[in-house]
Tab-separated table of C-alpha atoms in Angstrom:
chain	number	residue	atom	x	y	z
A	298	MET	CA	0.704	13.228	9.452
A	299	THR	CA	-2.878	14.356	9.432
A	300	ASP	CA	-5.939	12.217	9.934
A	301	ALA	CA	-7.141	13.474	6.545
A	302	ARG	CA	-4.004	12.247	4.840
A	303	LEU	CA	-4.294	8.819	6.540
A	304	LYS	CA	-7.950	8.556	5.482
A	305	THR	CA	-7.122	9.532	1.950
A	306	HIS	CA	-4.464	6.753	1.738
A	307	ALA	CA	-6.635	4.189	3.513
A	308	ASP	CA	-9.317	4.823	0.939
A	309	LEU	CA	-6.789	4.463	-1.888
A	310	VAL	CA	-5.597	1.181	-0.461
A	311	ASP	CA	-9.144	-0.142	-0.127
A	312	ARG	CA	-9.941	0.962	-3.685
A	313	MET	CA	-6.827	-0.600	-5.109
A	314	ALA	CA	-7.492	-3.826	-3.303
A	315	THR	CA	-10.990	-3.876	-4.648
A	316	ALA	CA	-9.719	-3.182	-8.152
A	317	ARG	CA	-7.496	-6.236	-7.818
A	318	GLY	CA	-10.381	-8.300	-6.582
A	319	VAL	CA	-9.336	-8.358	-2.975
A	320	ASP	CA	-11.711	-7.773	-0.089
A	321	LEU	CA	-9.431	-6.599	2.763
A	322	GLN	CA	-11.944	-7.541	5.432
A	323	GLU	CA	-12.465	-11.091	3.992
A	324	ALA	CA	-8.654	-11.448	3.736
A	325	ALA	CA	-8.374	-10.562	7.440
A	326	LEU	CA	-11.146	-13.000	8.350
A	327	ARG	CA	-9.295	-15.767	6.483
A	328	ALA	CA	-6.080	-14.843	8.333
A	329	HIS	CA	-4.321	-13.738	5.148
A	330	LEU	CA	-3.880	-10.352	6.710
A	331	THR	CA	-3.566	-8.938	10.275
A	332	PRO	CA	-4.783	-5.504	11.286
A	333	SER	CA	-1.048	-4.619	11.467
A	334	ASP	CA	-0.607	-5.808	7.893
A	335	ILE	CA	-3.408	-3.438	6.786
A	336	SER	CA	-1.769	-0.573	8.661
A	337	ASP	CA	1.471	-1.351	6.874
A	338	LEU	CA	-0.336	-1.203	3.481
A	339	VAL	CA	-1.752	2.249	4.375
A	340	LEU	CA	1.691	3.505	5.709
A	341	ASN	CA	3.397	2.264	2.461
A	342	CYS	CA	0.745	4.227	0.509
A	343	VAL	CA	1.266	7.402	2.580
A	344	GLY	CA	4.869	7.332	1.304
A	345	CYS	CA	3.768	7.428	-2.246
A	346	THR	CA	4.316	10.642	-4.216
A	347	LYS	CA	1.519	10.007	-6.675
A	348	PRO	CA	-1.824	9.719	-4.734
A	349	ASP	CA	-3.585	11.993	-7.182
A	350	VAL	CA	-2.374	9.913	-10.230
A	351	CYS	CA	-3.457	6.787	-8.279
A	352	ALA	CA	-6.976	8.168	-7.716
A	353	GLN	CA	-7.265	9.158	-11.311
A	354	TRP	CA	-6.086	5.660	-12.438
A	355	LEU	CA	-8.568	3.942	-10.187
A	356	GLU	CA	-11.438	6.169	-11.449
A	357	ALA	CA	-10.518	5.124	-15.051
A	358	GLN	CA	-10.653	1.444	-14.387
A	359	PRO	CA	-13.973	-0.186	-15.656
A	360	GLY	CA	-13.703	-3.072	-13.161
A	361	ARG	CA	-11.288	-5.677	-11.763
A	362	VAL	CA	-7.676	-5.282	-12.982
A	363	SER	CA	-4.959	-7.948	-13.219
A	364	GLU	CA	-2.141	-5.542	-12.274
A	365	THR	CA	-1.605	-2.370	-10.225
A	366	PRO	CA	0.183	0.653	-11.727
A	367	ASP	CA	3.982	0.450	-11.749
A	368	PHE	CA	4.272	3.138	-9.148
A	369	CYS	CA	2.180	1.336	-6.541
A	370	ARG	CA	4.188	0.739	-3.445
A	371	ASN	CA	1.804	-2.145	-2.403
A	372	ALA	CA	1.808	-3.996	-5.837
A	373	GLU	CA	3.450	-7.100	-4.517
A	374	ALA	CA	1.194	-7.383	-1.503
A	375	PHE	CA	-1.995	-6.839	-3.660
A	376	GLY	CA	-0.690	-9.447	-6.185
A	377	GLU	CA	-0.189	-12.033	-3.360
A	378	LEU	CA	-3.612	-11.277	-1.864
A	379	ALA	CA	-5.276	-11.503	-5.305
A	380	ARG	CA	-3.692	-14.935	-5.861
A	381	ARG	CA	-5.037	-16.129	-2.493
A	382	SER	CA	-8.503	-14.790	-3.184
A	383	ASP	CA	-8.961	-16.604	-6.511
């Protein structure tokens, strides 16, 4: 796995979290996530076969969204974090 691929997926995770209204750094500060949890989110994303579709979906969103796309491998985690941040 290349550094570029990891960076791409780390960016997608951060952008998807933001779209769901989740600040990953804030969630970590509030002990809702550990650094290992964030790594797991990125590794789950690396296993996705649709990163280009994800990036296009994220670019098309006008702001905060209530759901992630059906194909998102981290949908459940983002949903839980969004509930905690409300």
